């Protein structure tokens, strides 16, 4: 299933949120997973976090989501604490986490009040799954399930969307498709995005900025200004991909 | 086609059984006082139906079963939910509940008679105690086994309190709760049979005990068949509910 590209009208910085992390430390018992991370993510920026397993990249995402609390340091949304800011944060996980006892459309509308069905149907259309709205999630393929999860994350127009390796369980072709879809919807809606991945090609395809987390610190912080929407054979991207891979492998030897 | 041809196979044994039963009684191989002929049983059944006795006693039994199930099941369900959600409540009550659970509920009969007399209360209490534990354990198990990922997702997507319960916890625990319900239906009938033989003036068990005093083996056989039928019927109802409620589940 190919996503047809629709005209894209960037509405950057209308929504979205600025995130500031100041000397964020996270310890699990004796082990320090994140060591004094300081980072500012601009409103509407697409930040990609790469790193090897166990590097603490997912922990950084969970702290930003408020699912865990930092051991020390602060995280602020538009200069306010997450509690005061009331930022609309949504998250996509590696597994779709669709509720098997709810039909697709009910899954998309979860937690919505009022006229949820219209909103949910509209968002399902945006991810190209209108025909599946009355199906049980178990009847969908893995890629379709992640699309529904994407619709669920987008339906409430989040200011911040966090992606925790949402595409890593998909086959290569579906993954490329989903990357296009995510890029397109991000360009349309202008939310701030944070994506954790270990796929460097995916990182350069989607990120405005790519950071590498290694041993709990930011080991690399690169801007990526390639034009959007981005193809997969862009020379600039391929070069950047090689550069990042080389840096990751450098410490490996 | 082939299946249709063989569809009579499961009924061979029951038919042969009834046939042999009729022969044994017809040729007086055993006393008809002990083993009445199938036809006699049918006739007595007809008598019970038209005299209205059957309905009267069935009503009594079904009423007790239903009220006992409602009370015991309700308490078991609430305890299961509370202990599944609250660690304190679990620590506070589970050990005691497990101790009580291990007492066969029929061992309480003498005590229950002293407490409640031979009233309706005694029977309903015994049924309620019997059905409570299967429902409690399975509800608890159901709540505990919900993928924590769903709960985390629900919280992130703005579900709190009762909404979280209604959208995620209850539906997630439902398959397990139904297992508990079906099991407790079996316990319900068993308890009822014994409870109704204690001392009553109404109910299927009463029918059986009085029949025993008057050597009416045909009536006793009828009551046994009734229990079997209603046991099966209750299970079918529960299965029907299960199928309706769990359409999303692959196993249904």
XYZ file of C-alpha atoms in Angstrom:
505
model
C 0.000 0.000 0.000
C 1.595 3.238 -1.146
C 0.770 6.509 0.462
C -0.086 9.032 -2.193
C 1.613 12.317 -1.574
C -0.832 15.129 -1.030
C -0.008 18.832 -1.346
C 1.907 19.822 1.709
C 1.435 23.106 3.467
C 3.936 23.531 6.269
C 2.332 25.196 9.254
C 5.392 25.027 11.459
C 5.403 26.618 14.880
C 1.638 27.090 14.970
C 1.443 24.102 17.263
C 4.339 22.275 18.828
C 6.253 22.968 21.962
C 9.772 23.908 22.940
C 11.445 21.418 25.211
C 14.343 22.231 27.472
C 16.276 19.567 29.327
C 18.730 20.860 31.902
C 21.363 18.572 33.357
C 19.016 15.643 33.366
C 20.382 12.621 35.210
C 18.684 9.255 35.476
C 19.899 6.494 37.732
C 18.421 3.045 38.127
C 19.840 1.904 41.440
C 23.616 2.087 41.168
C 23.659 2.431 37.404
C 23.650 5.894 35.867
C 21.838 5.648 32.548
C 21.835 9.335 31.611
C 24.630 11.673 32.723
C 23.708 15.349 32.776
C 21.909 15.706 29.483
C 21.218 19.309 28.481
C 19.265 19.836 25.317
C 16.872 22.325 23.761
C 14.416 21.088 21.177
C 12.819 23.834 19.149
C 9.129 24.239 18.566
C 8.122 22.029 15.651
C 11.538 20.406 15.359
C 11.948 16.763 14.405
C 14.632 15.371 16.674
C 15.932 11.868 16.147
C 17.813 10.056 18.871
C 20.078 7.227 17.789
C 22.298 4.961 19.814
C 22.999 1.351 20.540
C 20.714 -0.706 22.760
C 21.161 0.140 26.389
C 22.581 3.571 25.595
C 19.728 5.299 27.420
C 17.939 6.683 24.377
C 14.572 5.192 25.293
C 15.002 6.379 28.862
C 15.418 9.930 27.570
C 12.122 9.579 25.716
C 10.297 8.154 28.737
C 11.549 11.017 30.917
C 10.274 13.537 28.390
C 6.937 11.714 28.320
C 6.707 11.940 32.082
C 6.529 8.157 32.373
C 9.635 8.269 34.574
C 11.043 11.057 36.696
C 14.666 12.233 36.363
C 16.920 11.573 39.344
C 18.032 15.186 39.072
C 17.775 18.044 36.587
C 14.680 19.563 35.012
C 12.554 19.151 31.932
C 10.502 22.125 30.781
C 7.854 22.614 28.139
C 7.822 26.212 26.838
C 9.631 27.250 29.984
C 7.128 25.641 32.329
C 7.207 22.438 34.308
C 5.292 19.611 32.556
C 2.546 19.881 35.171
C 1.972 23.586 34.623
C 2.402 23.464 30.868
C -0.423 20.941 30.289
C 1.253 20.064 27.009
C -0.607 17.577 24.870
C 1.897 14.735 24.680
C 1.275 11.485 22.818
C 3.474 8.469 22.306
C 3.842 5.678 19.789
C 5.426 2.464 20.903
C 7.270 -0.384 19.235
C 4.130 -2.504 19.634
C 0.937 -0.832 18.520
C -0.806 -1.271 21.889
C -4.186 -1.190 20.207
C -6.849 -2.495 22.549
C -7.941 -5.821 21.044
C -11.474 -5.451 22.458
C -12.138 -2.209 20.605
C -12.775 -1.762 16.926
C -10.235 0.252 14.971
C -12.233 3.473 15.098
C -12.841 3.148 18.848
C -9.119 2.655 19.319
C -8.394 5.874 17.479
C -11.009 7.739 19.502
C -9.768 6.556 22.876
C -9.780 9.248 25.546
C -11.564 11.760 23.305
C -14.635 13.557 24.517
C -17.566 14.892 22.550
C -17.806 14.146 18.869
C -14.999 11.615 18.878
C -16.266 9.565 15.987
C -15.974 12.313 13.355
C -12.482 13.221 14.514
C -11.393 9.589 14.595
C -12.813 8.885 11.141
C -11.073 11.942 9.746
C -7.709 10.928 11.176
C -8.130 7.357 9.953
C -8.620 8.806 6.505
C -5.343 10.697 6.836
C -3.459 7.458 7.437
C -5.348 5.787 4.604
C -7.324 3.236 6.638
C -10.915 4.450 6.377
C -12.031 1.088 5.049
C -10.858 -0.673 8.190
C -12.667 1.386 10.787
C -15.042 -1.378 11.866
C -12.442 -4.136 11.982
C -10.941 -5.717 15.068
C -7.249 -4.815 15.392
C -6.285 -8.495 15.238
C -7.491 -8.614 11.627
C -4.928 -5.989 10.581
C -1.324 -6.481 9.486
C 1.503 -5.161 11.642
C 1.957 -2.123 9.410
C -1.749 -1.333 9.430
C -1.829 -1.633 13.198
C 0.974 0.917 13.487
C -0.935 3.238 11.167
C -3.922 3.011 13.445
C -1.620 3.736 16.382
C -0.323 6.762 14.474
C -3.877 7.948 13.877
C -4.634 7.476 17.567
C -1.591 9.574 18.457
C -2.520 12.338 16.001
C -6.255 12.591 16.546
C -5.988 15.020 19.420
C -3.494 17.316 17.635
C -0.613 16.766 20.023
C 2.023 19.419 20.627
C 4.612 16.745 21.158
C 4.705 13.312 19.610
C 7.180 10.764 20.927
C 8.133 7.749 18.855
C 9.763 4.824 20.639
C 11.108 2.714 17.750
C 7.623 2.457 16.246
C 8.822 1.011 12.948
C 11.442 -1.461 14.087
C 9.083 -4.441 13.994
C 7.872 -3.764 10.451
C 9.197 -5.190 7.216
C 11.500 -2.954 5.148
C 8.946 -1.835 2.546
C 6.219 -1.056 5.053
C 8.780 0.853 7.053
C 9.649 3.136 4.124
C 5.964 3.745 3.580
C 5.433 4.646 7.218
C 8.428 6.996 7.191
C 6.864 8.910 4.305
C 3.556 9.043 6.103
C 5.092 10.293 9.334
C 7.081 12.962 7.489
C 4.030 14.104 5.582
C 1.774 14.342 8.628
C 4.464 16.075 10.639
C 4.878 18.675 7.868
C 1.127 19.246 7.822
C 0.583 19.494 11.535
C 3.818 20.986 12.791
C 4.067 19.222 16.129
C 7.386 18.750 17.872
C 8.636 15.199 17.312
C 11.147 13.022 19.083
C 11.985 9.693 17.487
C 14.147 6.983 18.996
C 15.576 4.545 16.477
C 18.621 2.429 15.762
C 18.098 2.709 12.023
C 20.437 5.484 10.859
C 18.835 5.659 7.426
C 15.507 6.352 9.117
C 17.196 8.972 11.283
C 18.524 10.982 8.349
C 15.296 10.584 6.418
C 13.148 12.061 9.189
C 15.325 14.176 11.454
C 15.942 17.924 11.352
C 18.526 17.130 13.912
C 20.099 13.858 14.921
C 21.727 13.209 18.250
C 23.725 10.169 19.202
C 23.526 9.004 22.791
C 26.508 7.021 23.955
C 27.180 5.935 27.512
C 24.545 8.329 28.774
C 25.869 11.486 27.106
C 25.171 13.279 23.832
C 28.129 12.138 21.743
C 27.038 13.757 18.504
C 24.592 16.516 17.590
C 24.096 17.119 13.870
C 21.708 19.346 11.962
C 20.167 17.969 8.809
C 18.783 20.634 6.511
C 17.999 18.459 3.497
C 14.912 19.537 1.588
C 11.535 17.971 2.387
C 9.791 15.822 1.506
C 12.881 13.693 1.354
C 13.547 10.799 -0.964
C 15.680 7.815 -0.126
C 18.451 8.337 -2.683
C 19.322 11.897 -1.750
C 23.117 12.168 -1.908
C 23.261 14.560 0.988
C 21.355 12.102 3.154
C 23.499 9.154 2.153
C 26.616 11.119 3.058
C 25.204 12.070 6.416
C 24.151 8.496 7.063
C 27.704 7.270 6.425
C 29.122 9.960 8.654
C 26.892 9.000 11.569
C 27.424 5.280 11.094
C 31.184 5.822 11.048
C 30.936 7.737 14.292
C 28.858 5.029 15.947
C 31.205 2.266 14.861
C 34.309 4.217 15.821
C 33.916 3.442 19.495
C 32.960 -0.072 18.694
C 36.420 -1.198 17.684
C -22.079 -35.652 3.805
C -19.906 -38.160 5.490
C -20.388 -36.406 8.788
C -24.127 -36.542 8.482
C -23.975 -40.253 7.945
C -22.130 -40.734 11.224
C -24.100 -38.265 13.260
C -26.084 -40.989 15.027
C -22.919 -42.506 16.519
C -22.815 -40.395 19.714
C -26.387 -41.458 20.506
C -25.803 -45.196 20.283
C -24.797 -45.642 23.893
C -27.661 -43.589 25.381
C -30.211 -45.397 23.195
C -28.783 -48.807 24.049
C -28.769 -47.815 27.688
C -32.433 -46.860 27.730
C -33.283 -49.995 25.752
C -31.450 -52.231 28.222
C -33.075 -50.369 31.086
C -36.531 -51.032 29.647
C -35.722 -54.744 29.126
C -34.299 -55.215 32.605
C -37.458 -53.797 34.164
C -39.844 -55.508 31.758
C -38.538 -58.979 32.589
C -38.335 -58.127 36.280
C -34.635 -58.928 36.494
C -34.462 -56.304 39.220
C -37.285 -55.069 41.387
C -39.219 -52.206 39.758
C -39.308 -50.646 43.185
C -35.573 -50.071 42.945
C -35.350 -49.477 39.218
C -38.530 -48.142 37.669
C -39.132 -48.589 33.957
C -38.298 -45.637 31.702
C -41.971 -45.360 30.857
C -42.887 -45.132 34.545
C -40.366 -42.333 34.954
C -41.891 -40.484 32.017
C -45.382 -40.918 33.445
C -44.340 -39.619 36.863
C -42.640 -36.697 35.165
C -45.888 -35.900 33.376
C -47.775 -36.122 36.667
C -45.323 -33.728 38.316
C -45.684 -31.265 35.494
C -49.468 -31.125 35.360
C -49.911 -31.058 39.126
C -47.715 -27.943 39.184
C -45.422 -29.522 41.791
C -42.449 -29.495 39.449
C -42.744 -25.788 38.705
C -43.154 -24.996 42.396
C -39.999 -26.865 43.397
C -37.997 -25.683 40.393
C -38.848 -22.087 41.200
C -37.595 -22.603 44.717
C -34.296 -24.052 43.572
C -33.662 -21.608 40.753
C -34.453 -18.663 43.033
C -31.862 -19.800 45.568
C -29.315 -20.502 42.867
C -29.780 -17.105 41.301
C -29.742 -15.059 44.504
C -26.767 -17.011 45.850
C -24.871 -16.514 42.609
C -25.671 -12.822 42.566
C -24.508 -12.223 46.121
C -21.480 -14.525 46.112
C -20.477 -13.611 42.581
C -20.867 -9.911 43.306
C -18.713 -10.074 46.431
C -16.089 -12.210 44.670
C -16.000 -9.836 41.718
C -15.600 -6.720 43.865
C -12.908 -8.360 46.003
C -11.092 -9.545 42.880
C -11.111 -6.073 41.347
C -10.080 -4.344 44.580
C -7.274 -6.777 45.298
C -6.136 -6.662 41.692
C -5.807 -2.886 41.819
C -4.712 -2.184 45.377
C -1.607 -3.747 46.776
C -2.662 -2.845 50.292
C -6.054 -4.439 49.936
C -4.428 -7.564 48.526
C -1.973 -7.829 51.414
C -4.735 -7.102 53.869
C -7.337 -9.629 52.696
C -5.878 -12.251 50.372
C -4.302 -14.539 52.969
C -7.532 -14.659 54.963
C -9.558 -15.302 51.841
C -7.269 -18.137 50.813
C -7.667 -19.739 54.225
C -11.445 -19.597 54.032
C -11.349 -20.805 50.448
C -9.630 -24.010 51.471
C -12.479 -24.971 53.760
C -14.926 -27.041 51.706
C -18.060 -24.950 51.846
C -20.165 -27.977 52.724
C -18.150 -28.390 55.916
C -19.931 -25.255 57.047
C -23.345 -26.927 56.913
C -23.651 -27.706 60.660
C -22.559 -24.217 61.607
C -24.808 -22.599 59.035
C -27.801 -24.496 60.409
C -27.077 -23.188 63.898
C -26.692 -19.651 62.581
C -29.427 -19.372 60.010
C -31.679 -22.222 61.052
C -33.087 -24.189 58.168
C -34.296 -21.061 56.480
C -33.729 -19.848 52.930
C -30.821 -17.836 54.337
C -28.836 -20.981 55.077
C -29.022 -22.273 51.522
C -28.339 -18.941 49.909
C -25.369 -18.432 52.212
C -23.871 -21.789 51.274
C -24.289 -21.140 47.550
C -22.882 -17.621 47.874
C -19.785 -18.826 49.736
C -19.263 -21.572 47.160
C -19.449 -19.361 44.071
C -17.526 -16.465 45.565
C -14.049 -17.961 45.389
C -13.848 -19.107 41.766
C -15.025 -15.665 40.708
C -12.684 -13.907 43.118
C -9.601 -15.816 41.999
C -10.283 -15.507 38.298
C -11.149 -11.814 38.464
C -7.948 -11.149 40.396
C -5.961 -13.186 37.910
C -7.610 -11.351 35.007
C -6.779 -7.907 36.366
C -3.219 -8.890 37.203
C -2.524 -10.286 33.772
C -3.452 -7.213 31.777
C -0.497 -6.068 29.715
C 0.931 -3.088 31.660
C 1.629 -1.526 28.270
C -2.103 -1.019 27.768
C -2.432 0.725 31.106
C 0.561 2.961 30.395
C -0.900 3.807 26.993
C -4.320 4.510 28.520
C -2.856 6.905 31.083
C -0.824 8.679 28.413
C -3.973 9.050 26.309
C -5.872 10.657 29.131
C -7.768 7.771 30.726
C -8.078 7.995 34.481
C -10.043 6.401 37.297
C -13.324 4.837 36.274
C -12.692 5.423 32.576
C -9.436 3.516 32.729
C -11.300 0.719 34.486
C -14.130 0.653 31.976
C -12.042 0.910 28.817
C -9.035 -1.197 29.730
C -9.096 -3.089 33.027
C -12.551 -4.645 32.861
C -12.508 -5.732 29.209
C -8.969 -7.031 29.653
C -9.993 -9.164 32.627
C -13.259 -10.357 31.103
C -12.041 -13.615 29.505
C -10.704 -14.735 32.856
C -13.849 -13.605 34.687
C -15.950 -15.780 32.407
C -13.808 -18.799 33.221
C -14.529 -18.110 36.883
C -18.232 -17.725 36.227
C -18.531 -21.022 34.410
C -16.633 -22.832 37.090
C -18.733 -21.282 39.821
C -21.944 -22.394 38.099
C -20.831 -25.973 38.649
C -20.120 -25.247 42.294
C -23.501 -23.549 42.566
C -25.464 -26.659 41.555
C -23.410 -28.967 43.694
C -23.857 -26.819 46.779
C -27.539 -26.461 46.092
C -28.111 -30.203 45.816
C -26.580 -30.817 49.213
C -28.082 -27.736 50.831
C -31.563 -28.688 49.698
C -31.368 -32.137 51.219
C -30.742 -30.725 54.691
C -34.195 -29.625 55.690
C -36.574 -27.879 53.399
C -40.146 -27.861 52.240
C -39.394 -26.715 48.762
C -36.869 -27.315 45.997
C -35.642 -30.081 43.753
C -33.504 -31.443 46.574
C -36.567 -31.639 48.803
C -38.362 -33.559 46.081
C -35.544 -36.094 46.034
C -35.368 -36.528 49.820
C -39.082 -37.052 50.283
C -39.126 -39.448 47.343
C -36.405 -41.420 49.072
C -38.572 -41.764 52.192
C -41.434 -43.162 50.147
C -39.230 -45.361 47.963
C -40.228 -43.413 44.826
C -37.147 -44.165 42.789
C -38.780 -42.730 39.653
C -38.954 -39.263 41.259
C -35.344 -39.502 42.395
C -34.258 -40.281 38.864
C -36.261 -37.312 37.591
C -34.527 -34.954 40.020
C -31.112 -36.214 38.934
C -31.981 -35.628 35.297
C -33.263 -32.156 36.180
C -29.973 -31.228 37.813
C -28.090 -32.467 34.769
C -30.309 -30.480 32.421
C -30.113 -27.274 34.388
C -26.381 -27.610 34.859
C -25.992 -27.908 31.128
C -28.405 -25.047 30.508
C -26.546 -22.717 32.855
C -23.286 -23.551 31.132
C -24.817 -22.883 27.730
C -26.091 -19.499 28.903
C -22.678 -18.573 30.269
C -21.049 -19.652 27.027
C -23.498 -17.607 25.040
C -22.694 -14.538 27.141
C -19.003 -15.273 26.741
C -19.301 -15.447 22.980
C -21.194 -12.185 22.820
C -18.847 -10.317 25.127
C -15.601 -11.670 23.725
C -16.173 -11.415 19.994
C -12.845 -9.628 19.668
C -10.977 -12.567 21.166
C -9.348 -14.974 18.757
C -10.489 -18.014 20.723
C -14.201 -17.223 20.339
